[in-house]
Coordinates of C-alpha atoms and ligand atoms in Angstrom, one line a residue:
M300 CA 92.9 105.5 96.6
C301 CA 90.8 105.1 93.5
G302 CA 87.6 103.1 93.7
I303 CA 85.7 101.0 91.2
V304 CA 82.0 100.0 91.1
G305 CA 80.3 98.4 88.1
Y306 CA 76.8 96.9 87.7
I307 CA 75.0 94.8 85.0
G308 CA 71.5 93.5 85.6
E309 CA 67.9 94.4 85.6
K310 CA 67.8 97.2 88.1
N311 CA 68.5 100.9 87.7
C312 CA 72.3 100.9 88.3
V313 CA 72.6 104.6 89.2
P314 CA 71.7 104.3 92.9
I315 CA 73.6 101.1 93.2
I316 CA 76.8 102.6 91.8
I317 CA 76.5 105.9 93.7
N318 CA 76.0 104.0 97.0
G319 CA 78.9 101.8 96.2
L320 CA 81.1 104.8 95.5
K321 CA 80.0 106.3 98.8
R322 CA 81.0 103.1 100.6
L323 CA 84.5 103.5 99.0
E324 CA 84.8 107.2 100.1
Y325 CA 86.8 106.1 103.1
R326 CA 89.6 105.1 100.7
G327 CA 90.3 108.7 99.9
Y328 CA 89.6 110.5 96.6
D329 CA 89.2 113.9 95.0
S330 CA 86.7 113.4 92.1
A331 CA 84.1 111.0 90.9
G332 CA 82.3 109.9 87.8
I333 CA 79.9 107.4 86.3
A334 CA 79.3 106.1 82.7
L335 CA 75.9 104.6 81.8
I336 CA 74.9 102.6 78.7
F337 CA 71.3 102.9 77.6
D338 CA 69.5 101.2 74.7
H339 CA 71.1 103.1 71.9
H340 CA 73.3 105.7 73.6
S341 CA 75.5 106.4 76.6
E342 CA 76.3 109.1 79.0
V343 CA 79.2 110.1 81.2
I344 CA 78.8 112.4 84.2
K345 CA 81.8 113.5 86.3
N346 CA 82.5 115.9 89.1
K347 CA 85.4 117.3 91.1
G348 CA 84.9 116.7 94.9
K349 CA 82.5 114.5 96.8
V350 CA 80.3 111.7 95.5
S351 CA 77.3 113.6 96.8
L352 CA 78.0 116.4 94.3
L353 CA 78.1 113.8 91.5
E354 CA 74.8 112.4 92.9
D355 CA 73.2 115.9 92.8
K356 CA 74.2 116.3 89.2
I357 CA 72.9 112.9 88.2
D358 CA 69.6 113.4 90.2
S359 CA 68.9 116.5 88.1
L360 CA 69.2 114.4 84.9
D361 CA 66.9 111.7 86.1
L362 CA 68.8 108.8 84.5
S363 CA 68.1 105.1 84.6
A364 CA 70.2 102.3 83.1
N365 CA 70.9 98.6 83.6
L366 CA 74.6 98.8 82.8
G367 CA 77.1 101.3 84.3
I368 CA 80.5 101.8 85.9
G369 CA 81.5 104.4 88.5
H370 CA 84.8 105.6 89.9
T371 CA 86.4 107.7 92.6
R372 CA 89.7 109.1 91.6
W373 CA 92.8 109.8 93.8
A374 CA 94.9 112.0 91.5
T375 CA 98.3 110.7 90.5
H376 CA 98.8 112.1 86.9
G377 CA 97.0 115.4 86.4
V378 CA 95.2 117.7 88.9
P379 CA 91.9 116.7 90.5
N380 CA 89.3 118.2 88.2
E381 CA 86.2 117.2 86.2
I382 CA 88.1 116.4 82.9
N383 CA 90.7 114.2 84.6
A384 CA 88.1 112.3 86.5
H385 CA 87.2 108.8 85.3
P386 CA 85.4 107.3 83.3
H387 CA 87.6 108.1 80.4
F388 CA 86.3 107.5 76.9
N389 CA 87.3 107.1 73.2
T390 CA 86.8 109.7 70.6
S391 CA 83.4 108.3 69.5
K392 CA 82.3 108.5 73.2
N393 CA 80.9 105.0 73.1
L394 CA 83.5 103.1 75.1
Y395 CA 84.2 103.9 78.8
V396 CA 87.1 102.8 81.0
I397 CA 87.7 103.3 84.8
H398 CA 91.2 102.5 86.0
N399 CA 93.0 102.1 89.4
G400 CA 96.7 101.9 89.3
I401 CA 99.4 103.6 87.2
I402 CA 100.3 103.0 83.6
E403 CA 104.0 103.5 83.6
N404 CA 104.5 103.5 79.8
Y405 CA 101.6 105.9 79.1
Q406 CA 103.8 108.5 77.5
T407 CA 105.0 106.1 74.8
L408 CA 101.5 104.7 74.3
R409 CA 100.1 108.2 74.1
T410 CA 102.6 109.3 71.5
G411 CA 101.9 106.2 69.4
L412 CA 98.1 106.7 69.6
Q413 CA 98.5 110.4 68.8
K414 CA 100.3 109.4 65.6
L415 CA 97.3 107.3 64.7
G416 CA 95.1 110.4 65.1
Y417 CA 93.8 109.9 68.6
E418 CA 93.2 113.1 70.5
F419 CA 93.8 113.3 74.3
I420 CA 91.8 115.7 76.4
T421 CA 93.1 114.8 79.9
Q422 CA 96.5 114.9 81.7
T423 CA 96.0 111.4 83.0
D424 CA 97.9 108.2 82.3
S425 CA 94.5 106.3 82.2
E426 CA 93.2 108.0 79.1
V427 CA 95.5 105.9 76.9
L428 CA 93.3 102.9 77.8
P429 CA 90.0 103.8 75.9
H430 CA 92.0 104.9 72.9
L431 CA 94.2 101.8 72.9
I432 CA 91.2 99.5 73.2
D433 CA 89.5 101.5 70.5
S434 CA 92.5 101.0 68.2
F435 CA 91.8 97.2 68.3
L436 CA 88.1 97.6 68.1
V437 CA 88.4 99.4 64.8
K438 CA 90.3 96.4 63.5
G439 CA 87.3 94.3 64.0
H440 CA 88.2 92.6 67.4
S441 CA 85.5 92.0 70.0
L442 CA 85.6 94.1 73.1
F443 CA 87.1 91.3 75.2
K444 CA 89.9 90.7 72.7
S445 CA 90.5 94.4 72.3
V446 CA 90.9 94.8 76.1
Q447 CA 93.2 91.8 76.2
L448 CA 95.4 93.1 73.3
A449 CA 95.5 96.6 74.8
L450 CA 96.6 95.3 78.2
S451 CA 99.4 93.3 76.6
E452 CA 100.9 96.7 75.6
V453 CA 100.6 98.2 79.1
D454 CA 103.4 98.3 81.7
G455 CA 102.4 99.2 85.2
T456 CA 99.4 98.3 87.4
Y457 CA 95.7 98.3 86.8
G458 CA 92.3 97.3 88.0
I459 CA 89.9 98.3 85.2
A460 CA 86.3 98.0 84.2
V461 CA 85.2 98.7 80.6
I462 CA 81.8 99.1 79.0
Y463 CA 80.9 99.6 75.3
E464 CA 77.8 100.9 73.7
K465 CA 78.0 98.3 70.9
E466 CA 78.3 95.4 73.3
P467 CA 75.8 96.4 76.0
D468 CA 75.5 92.9 77.5
K469 CA 78.8 92.9 79.4
I470 CA 81.4 94.6 81.6
I471 CA 85.0 93.6 81.0
A472 CA 87.2 93.8 84.1
A473 CA 90.9 93.0 84.5
R474 CA 93.6 93.3 87.2
K475 CA 97.3 93.5 87.6
G476 CA 98.5 94.7 90.9
S477 CA 95.3 96.6 91.8
P478 CA 92.5 94.7 93.6
L479 CA 89.3 93.8 91.8
V480 CA 86.4 91.5 92.8
L481 CA 83.3 90.3 91.1
G482 CA 80.0 90.1 93.1
I483 CA 77.5 87.5 92.0
G484 CA 73.8 88.3 92.3
E485 CA 70.5 87.0 91.0
N486 CA 70.1 88.2 87.4
E487 CA 72.8 90.8 88.2
N488 CA 76.5 91.0 88.8
F489 CA 78.8 93.6 90.2
V490 CA 82.4 94.6 89.8
A491 CA 84.3 96.5 92.6
S492 CA 87.7 97.3 93.8
D493 CA 86.6 96.5 97.4
V494 CA 83.9 94.2 98.7
S495 CA 82.5 96.9 101.0
A496 CA 81.1 98.6 97.8
I497 CA 78.8 95.7 97.0
I498 CA 78.3 94.0 100.3
S499 CA 74.7 95.2 100.6
H500 CA 73.8 93.4 97.4
T501 CA 75.8 90.1 97.6
K502 CA 78.1 88.0 99.7
Q503 CA 79.2 85.8 96.8
I504 CA 82.6 87.0 95.8
V505 CA 85.1 86.0 93.1
Y506 CA 88.6 87.5 93.6
L507 CA 90.4 88.3 90.4
E508 CA 94.1 87.4 90.3
D509 CA 96.8 89.4 88.6
G510 CA 96.9 88.8 84.8
E511 CA 93.2 87.8 84.6
I512 CA 90.5 89.3 82.5
I513 CA 86.9 88.6 83.1
Q514 CA 83.7 89.0 81.0
V515 CA 80.8 89.8 83.3
F516 CA 77.2 89.3 81.9
K517 CA 74.1 89.7 84.0
N518 CA 73.7 85.9 84.5
H519 CA 77.2 84.5 84.2
F520 CA 80.8 85.3 83.8
N521 CA 84.0 83.8 82.3
A522 CA 87.6 84.5 83.0
K523 CA 90.8 84.1 81.0
T524 CA 94.4 85.0 81.6
N525 CA 96.2 87.8 79.6
L526 CA 97.6 84.9 77.5
D527 CA 94.1 83.7 76.7
K528 CA 94.0 80.6 78.9
E529 CA 90.6 79.8 80.4
V530 CA 90.6 80.1 84.2
K531 CA 88.1 78.4 86.6
K532 CA 87.2 80.8 89.3
E533 CA 86.0 79.9 92.8
I534 CA 83.1 81.7 94.4
H535 CA 83.7 82.7 98.1
E536 CA 81.0 83.4 100.6
I537 CA 82.2 86.3 102.7
S538 CA 81.1 86.9 106.3
M539 CA 81.4 90.8 106.4
T540 CA 78.1 92.5 107.4
L541 CA 76.8 95.9 106.5
D542 CA 76.7 96.8 110.3
E543 CA 80.4 96.3 110.4
I544 CA 81.0 99.0 107.9
D545 CA 78.6 101.6 109.4
K546 CA 79.4 104.2 112.0
G547 CA 77.2 102.6 114.6
G548 CA 76.1 105.9 116.2
F549 CA 79.6 107.3 116.5
P550 CA 80.3 110.7 114.8
H551 CA 83.4 109.2 113.0
F552 CA 84.6 105.8 112.0
M553 CA 87.9 106.6 113.7
L554 CA 86.3 107.0 117.1
K555 CA 84.1 103.9 116.6
E556 CA 87.2 101.9 115.7
I557 CA 89.2 103.3 118.7
M558 CA 86.3 102.3 121.0
E559 CA 86.0 98.9 119.4
Q560 CA 89.5 97.9 120.5
P561 CA 88.6 95.8 123.5
E562 CA 86.5 93.7 121.2
S563 CA 88.8 93.7 118.2
V564 CA 91.9 92.7 120.1
R565 CA 89.7 90.0 121.8
N566 CA 88.8 88.8 118.3
S567 CA 92.5 88.7 117.3
M568 CA 93.4 86.4 120.2
R569 CA 90.1 84.3 120.3
G570 CA 90.8 80.6 120.2
R571 CA 94.5 81.3 119.7
I572 CA 95.9 81.2 123.3
L573 CA 96.8 77.9 124.8
F574 CA 96.9 78.8 128.5
D575 CA 98.0 75.5 129.8
E576 CA 100.9 75.2 127.4
G577 CA 101.8 78.9 127.6
T578 CA 101.9 79.2 123.9
A579 CA 99.7 80.2 120.9
K580 CA 97.9 78.1 118.3
L581 CA 98.0 79.9 114.9
G582 CA 96.4 77.6 112.2
G583 CA 97.9 79.6 109.4
L584 CA 101.4 79.1 110.6
E585 CA 101.1 75.4 111.7
N586 CA 103.0 74.0 108.8
V587 CA 105.8 76.5 109.0
A588 CA 106.2 77.0 112.8
D589 CA 109.2 74.7 113.1
R590 CA 110.9 76.3 110.1
L591 CA 110.2 79.7 111.6
A592 CA 111.7 78.7 114.9
A593 CA 114.8 77.5 113.1
S594 CA 115.2 80.8 111.1
K595 CA 118.5 82.5 111.3
R596 CA 116.9 85.8 110.8
I597 CA 113.5 87.3 110.6
T598 CA 112.6 90.4 108.5
I599 CA 109.4 92.4 108.9
S600 CA 108.4 94.6 106.0
A601 CA 105.5 97.0 105.9
C602 CA 104.4 100.6 105.5
G603 CA 103.1 103.3 107.8
T604 CA 101.3 102.2 110.9
S605 CA 101.9 98.5 110.0
W606 CA 105.6 99.3 109.9
H607 CA 105.4 100.7 113.5
A608 CA 103.7 97.4 114.5
G609 CA 106.6 95.6 112.9
L610 CA 109.0 97.6 115.0
V611 CA 107.2 96.5 118.1
G612 CA 107.4 93.0 116.7
K613 CA 111.2 93.3 116.5
Y614 CA 111.4 94.1 120.2
M615 CA 109.1 91.2 121.0
L616 CA 110.9 88.6 118.8
E617 CA 114.4 89.6 119.7
Q618 CA 113.7 89.7 123.4
F619 CA 112.0 86.3 123.6
T620 CA 113.1 84.2 120.6
R621 CA 116.7 85.7 120.2
I622 CA 116.3 85.5 116.5
P623 CA 117.8 88.7 114.9
T624 CA 114.9 90.6 113.5
E625 CA 115.1 93.5 111.0
V626 CA 112.3 95.8 110.1
E627 CA 112.3 97.4 106.8
Y628 CA 110.0 99.8 104.9
A629 CA 108.5 97.8 102.1
S630 CA 109.3 100.6 99.6
E631 CA 113.0 100.4 100.5
F632 CA 113.2 96.6 100.8
R633 CA 112.1 96.1 97.2
Y634 CA 114.6 98.4 95.5
R635 CA 117.8 97.9 97.4
N636 CA 118.7 94.3 96.4
P637 CA 118.1 92.9 99.9
I638 CA 120.2 90.0 101.2
I639 CA 117.8 87.1 101.5
E640 CA 119.2 83.8 102.8
K641 CA 117.5 80.5 102.4
D642 CA 116.7 80.2 106.2
D643 CA 115.2 83.7 106.4
A644 CA 111.5 84.2 107.1
I645 CA 109.9 87.5 106.1
F646 CA 106.7 88.8 107.5
F647 CA 104.7 91.3 105.5
I648 CA 102.2 93.3 107.7
S649 CA 99.3 95.1 106.1
Q650 CA 95.8 96.0 107.3
S651 CA 94.4 96.3 103.8
G652 CA 96.6 93.5 102.3
E653 CA 96.7 95.7 99.1
T654 CA 99.4 98.2 99.8
A655 CA 101.4 98.3 96.5
D656 CA 104.8 98.8 98.1
T657 CA 104.3 95.9 100.5
L658 CA 102.8 93.6 97.9
A659 CA 105.7 94.4 95.5
A660 CA 108.3 93.7 98.3
L661 CA 106.5 90.4 99.1
K662 CA 106.7 89.3 95.4
E663 CA 110.4 90.2 95.3
A664 CA 111.1 88.2 98.5
K665 CA 109.1 85.2 97.1
L666 CA 111.0 85.3 93.9
R667 CA 114.2 85.0 95.8
G668 CA 113.0 81.9 97.7
A669 CA 112.2 83.4 101.1
L670 CA 109.5 82.0 103.3
V671 CA 106.9 84.8 103.0
L672 CA 104.3 85.2 105.7
G673 CA 101.4 87.6 105.7
I674 CA 99.8 89.4 108.7
C675 CA 96.7 91.0 107.1
N676 CA 93.4 92.2 108.3
V677 CA 91.4 92.0 105.0
V678 CA 90.5 88.4 104.3
G679 CA 91.2 87.3 100.8
S680 CA 93.4 90.4 100.1
S681 CA 96.3 90.2 97.6
I682 CA 99.0 90.0 100.3
A683 CA 97.1 87.3 102.2
R684 CA 96.7 85.3 99.0
E685 CA 100.3 85.7 97.8
S686 CA 101.9 84.7 101.1
N687 CA 103.2 81.1 101.7
A688 CA 101.4 81.2 105.0
G689 CA 100.1 83.8 107.5
V690 CA 97.8 85.0 110.2
Y691 CA 94.7 87.2 109.9
T692 CA 94.4 89.9 112.5
H693 CA 90.5 89.7 112.6
A694 CA 90.1 93.3 113.7
G695 CA 87.1 93.7 111.4
P696 CA 86.7 96.3 108.7
E697 CA 88.7 99.4 109.3
I698 CA 87.3 102.4 107.5
G699 CA 88.9 105.4 109.1
V700 CA 92.0 106.3 107.1
A701 CA 94.0 106.6 110.3
S702 CA 94.7 103.1 111.4
T703 CA 93.8 102.4 115.0
K704 CA 92.3 99.0 115.8
A705 CA 94.3 97.4 113.0
F706 CA 97.5 98.4 114.8
S707 CA 96.4 96.9 118.2
S708 CA 95.4 93.7 116.5
Q709 CA 98.7 93.5 114.6
L710 CA 100.4 93.8 118.0
V711 CA 98.3 91.0 119.4
V712 CA 99.2 88.8 116.5
L713 CA 102.9 89.6 116.8
A714 CA 102.8 88.7 120.5
L715 CA 101.1 85.4 119.7
I716 CA 103.7 84.7 117.0
T717 CA 106.5 85.5 119.5
L718 CA 104.9 83.1 122.1
L719 CA 104.7 80.4 119.4
I720 CA 108.3 80.7 118.4
A721 CA 109.8 81.4 121.8
R722 CA 108.1 78.4 123.4
K723 CA 109.7 76.2 120.7
K724 CA 113.0 77.7 121.7
T725 CA 114.0 78.7 125.2
M726 CA 111.0 80.3 126.8
S727 CA 110.0 78.5 129.9
L728 CA 106.4 77.2 130.5
V729 CA 106.1 79.6 133.4
D730 CA 107.0 82.6 131.3
G731 CA 104.8 81.5 128.4
K732 CA 101.9 81.0 130.8
S733 CA 102.3 84.4 132.4
I734 CA 102.5 86.2 129.0
A735 CA 99.4 84.3 127.7
L736 CA 97.4 85.1 130.8
E737 CA 98.4 88.8 130.7
L738 CA 97.5 89.0 127.0
S739 CA 94.0 87.8 127.8
H740 CA 93.6 90.7 130.3
I741 CA 94.5 93.3 127.7
P742 CA 90.9 93.9 126.4
E743 CA 89.6 94.9 129.9
K744 CA 92.6 97.2 130.4
I745 CA 91.9 98.9 127.1
S746 CA 88.3 99.4 128.2
E747 CA 89.6 101.1 131.4
I748 CA 91.8 103.5 129.3
L749 CA 88.9 104.3 127.0
K750 CA 87.0 105.7 130.0
L751 CA 89.6 108.5 130.0
N752 CA 88.1 109.8 126.8
D753 CA 86.7 113.0 128.3
E754 CA 89.9 113.7 130.2
I755 CA 91.9 113.3 127.0
E756 CA 89.4 115.6 125.1
K757 CA 90.1 118.3 127.7
I758 CA 93.9 118.0 127.1
A759 CA 93.2 118.1 123.3
E760 CA 91.4 121.5 123.8
I761 CA 94.4 122.9 125.5
F762 CA 96.9 121.8 122.8
K763 CA 94.8 122.0 119.6
D764 CA 96.4 125.2 118.3
S765 CA 100.0 124.0 118.8
K766 CA 102.0 124.0 115.6
N767 CA 104.5 121.2 116.5
F768 CA 104.5 118.1 118.8
L769 CA 107.3 115.8 120.0
Y770 CA 106.5 112.2 121.0
L771 CA 109.2 110.4 123.1
G772 CA 109.4 106.8 124.4
R773 CA 111.9 104.2 125.1
G774 CA 112.2 100.5 124.2
Y775 CA 108.8 99.0 123.3
N776 CA 107.3 102.5 123.6
F777 CA 109.6 104.1 121.0
P778 CA 107.6 102.7 118.1
V779 CA 104.5 103.9 120.0
A780 CA 106.0 107.4 120.0
L781 CA 106.3 107.1 116.2
E782 CA 102.8 105.9 115.9
G783 CA 101.4 108.7 118.1
A784 CA 103.2 111.3 116.0
L785 CA 101.9 109.7 112.8
K786 CA 98.3 109.6 114.1
L787 CA 98.5 113.3 115.0
K788 CA 100.1 114.6 111.8
E789 CA 97.9 112.6 109.4
I790 CA 94.5 113.8 110.7
S791 CA 95.3 117.2 112.4
Y792 CA 98.0 118.3 109.9
I793 CA 100.1 119.4 112.9
H794 CA 103.8 118.7 112.5
A795 CA 104.8 115.9 114.9
E796 CA 107.9 113.8 115.4
G797 CA 108.5 110.6 117.3
Y798 CA 111.9 109.9 118.8
P799 CA 113.5 107.5 121.2
A800 CA 113.5 109.6 124.4
A801 CA 117.2 109.5 124.8
E802 CA 117.9 110.7 121.2
M803 CA 116.1 113.9 122.0
K804 CA 119.3 115.4 123.5
H805 CA 121.2 114.7 120.2
G806 CA 119.3 117.3 118.3
P807 CA 115.5 117.7 118.8
I808 CA 116.1 119.3 122.2
A809 CA 117.0 122.5 120.3
L810 CA 113.3 122.8 119.4
I811 CA 112.1 122.8 123.0
D812 CA 110.5 126.0 124.4
E813 CA 107.2 126.9 126.0
N814 CA 105.4 126.4 122.7
M815 CA 106.5 122.8 122.2
P816 CA 104.2 120.2 123.7
V817 CA 106.1 116.9 124.4
V818 CA 104.2 113.7 124.9
F819 CA 106.2 111.3 127.0
I820 CA 105.3 107.6 127.1
A821 CA 106.5 106.9 130.6
P822 CA 105.0 103.8 132.2
K823 CA 106.8 102.3 135.2
D824 CA 109.2 99.9 133.6
S825 CA 112.9 99.2 133.6
T826 CA 113.7 102.5 131.8
Y827 CA 111.4 104.6 134.0
D828 CA 114.3 106.4 135.8
K829 CA 115.9 107.3 132.5
I830 CA 112.7 108.7 131.1
I831 CA 112.3 110.8 134.3
S832 CA 115.7 112.3 133.6
N833 CA 114.6 113.1 130.0
I834 CA 111.4 114.7 131.4
Q835 CA 113.6 116.9 133.7
E836 CA 115.7 117.9 130.7
I837 CA 112.6 119.1 128.8
K838 CA 111.2 120.8 131.9
A839 CA 114.4 122.7 132.4
R840 CA 113.8 124.2 128.9
R841 CA 110.2 125.2 129.6
G842 CA 108.7 122.5 127.4
R843 CA 105.1 121.5 128.1
I844 CA 104.7 117.9 129.0
I845 CA 101.9 115.4 128.6
A846 CA 102.8 112.1 130.2
I847 CA 101.2 108.7 129.6
A848 CA 102.0 107.1 133.0
S849 CA 101.2 104.2 135.2
K850 CA 98.2 104.6 137.4
N851 CA 100.1 104.0 140.6
D852 CA 102.8 106.6 139.7
N853 CA 102.1 109.6 142.0
E854 CA 105.5 111.1 141.6
I855 CA 105.3 112.0 137.9
D856 CA 102.4 114.5 138.4
K857 CA 104.8 116.8 140.1
L858 CA 107.1 116.9 137.1
V859 CA 104.8 117.2 134.1
D860 CA 101.9 119.4 133.1
Y861 CA 99.3 116.8 132.3
T862 CA 99.2 113.0 133.0
I863 CA 97.1 110.3 131.5
K864 CA 97.1 107.4 133.9
I865 CA 96.9 103.9 132.5
P866 CA 96.9 100.4 134.0
D867 CA 100.1 98.3 134.2
T868 CA 101.0 95.3 132.1
I869 CA 104.2 93.5 131.2
R870 CA 106.6 95.3 128.9
I871 CA 106.0 93.2 125.8
L872 CA 102.3 94.2 125.9
M873 CA 102.7 97.8 127.0
P874 CA 102.3 99.3 123.5
L875 CA 98.8 97.8 123.4
L876 CA 97.9 100.2 126.2
T877 CA 100.1 103.2 125.7
V878 CA 98.9 103.7 122.1
I879 CA 95.2 104.1 123.1
P880 CA 95.5 107.6 124.7
L881 CA 97.6 108.7 121.7
Q882 CA 94.9 107.7 119.3
L883 CA 92.3 109.6 121.3
L884 CA 94.5 112.7 121.7
A885 CA 95.0 112.8 117.9
Y886 CA 91.3 112.2 117.2
H887 CA 90.1 115.0 119.6
I888 CA 92.7 117.5 118.3
A889 CA 91.6 116.9 114.7
V890 CA 87.9 117.2 115.6
K891 CA 88.5 120.4 117.5
K892 CA 90.3 121.8 114.5
G893 CA 87.2 121.0 112.4
L894 CA 89.0 118.6 110.2
N895 CA 87.7 115.5 108.4
V896 CA 89.2 112.8 110.5
D897 CA 88.0 109.9 108.5
Q898 CA 89.2 111.2 105.2
P899 CA 92.2 113.4 105.8
R900 CA 93.5 115.5 102.9
N901 CA 95.8 113.8 100.4
L902 CA 95.6 110.4 102.1
A903 CA 94.1 107.2 101.0
K904 CA 93.1 104.2 103.1
S905 CA 94.8 101.7 101.0
V906 CA 97.8 102.9 99.0
T907 CA 97.6 100.9 95.8
V908 CA 100.2 102.9 93.9
E909 CA 103.9 102.7 94.5
Ligands
LIG77 O1 97.0 98.6 104.7 P1 98.4 98.8 105.2 O2 98.5 98.4 106.6 O3 99.4 98.1 104.3 O4 98.7 100.3 105.1 C1 99.9 100.9 105.4 C2 99.9 102.4 105.5 O5 99.5 103.0 104.3 C3 98.9 102.8 106.7 O6 99.2 102.2 107.9 C4 99.0 104.3 106.8 O7 100.2 104.7 107.3 C5 97.8 104.7 107.7 N1 97.2 105.9 107.2 C6 98.2 105.1 109.1 O8 97.2 105.5 109.9

């Protein structure tokens, strides 16, 4: 999604902003731009496409300034082109605004401003902002006040940064529903939509809350609410390092993140397993653990891959805690007037912690008095901060748009939560201990699967030109089938569907012929015999089968075309293993098709619009 970087200080801000925008490229975007304020004038430079193209354009102009803002745009209103790219400006071209989010009442504002004589040159919703702010500036208000007044007329979501030629000592930044942070430096300060954009300059971070406006000078800052109340902001020291957000020798972030999983899942469970007691210790849930165990119902709400993790969580929680668990798309949950009882607990799962649909659903649940619990990867993210309590997944920064290590870490956290609740209920010490022990062996088993990378690459070569794929699994592996299909479609643009294996005969079987690859997730578990019957049904219709199977299963090779053999584990933890070959398969197919796996078309890493 859109990215924001701003700088005020003593250095030339051009390389700082451009490098910051490059760090935000992973979020997905289609155009970029920068506005700079010099001693007595200003410049705006924009470009369709990559930040490197913008950089070439700026390099040829040889510009240097101490105050500037830059933006990567992911189009919502208006096609991706140079004119629609941010920063947007007022008619006098001395005031510049960059905006993440959506202004819902932009048509009304636009019409009103047009009546006042303001001319619009873009198709965007964001362009109302510079004109609206300008309409207050011309009445004699300061820049800060003008931004505050303008925002009081805006419905929708925003993270904005504003600079003005006539007040060249400051950046004004504000947020409502779209993340924004301030980075504190020595004689310099930064504004960004994501800490990764400024991490190479400072680790001192201030998180803006919804409804706050901040004035950022080179040596200090002050914050107020939209209603003009002073706010005291805390400065957080963050631990993320630059190495964590580099590719570390891998050709793509996605491959790096797949390969990191033994370590990232280890980090997710580190210090959280109580082996002797056969349970988990989750500091963030300590105060609510009893209430959780007493819940009449649990709901899990999320989007995309996090929703798939939630589905696995349902299988885990219902099997071991016997608490009815529902899983709901956050975008549906919010708008359908959900039934929320006072004993309900609702988990919101999100890698980024900024997904607009999930955040909005969380706020709705909170408003209705539910216990809202976050499972997030990004520390300090909006969902983490808005939740009553929660657990961080500690997977480390995930840059590739296709979520991989975040998913496995979410599964680890869900398994730990299951252990914690189940042991407070009916799970025996023996069962708790055996799950805890098996969980601790998952990292080495993932390492074993990752050694199959070359083998999986060969299978990818065979199937790279397929037009459709079907992924089938049962029980715990049904959500993995959905996840495998999502991974493939989002980065290879091949149409793929995930189904519960037995559902196949109720419709999708009509699609089967020799051109349809079917990926079966078929480890030796209690549904193995049923899955073998499903495999026979596909084979009888000449479907081509790739099976993810247990390494001691010698029978399955006779039935299918290709097998990927993985170690065994207990059912509750099986998705942590079966998903790994599917991630690698999707990755290699996309690479072989020559596609940009880290930034697939039309997609954004963190979807901050509804
Ligand atoms: O940051 P979140 O976990 O809230 O993101 C949710 C989805 O947007 C995300 O999982 C998306 O589906 C990924 N591209 C999947 O790889």
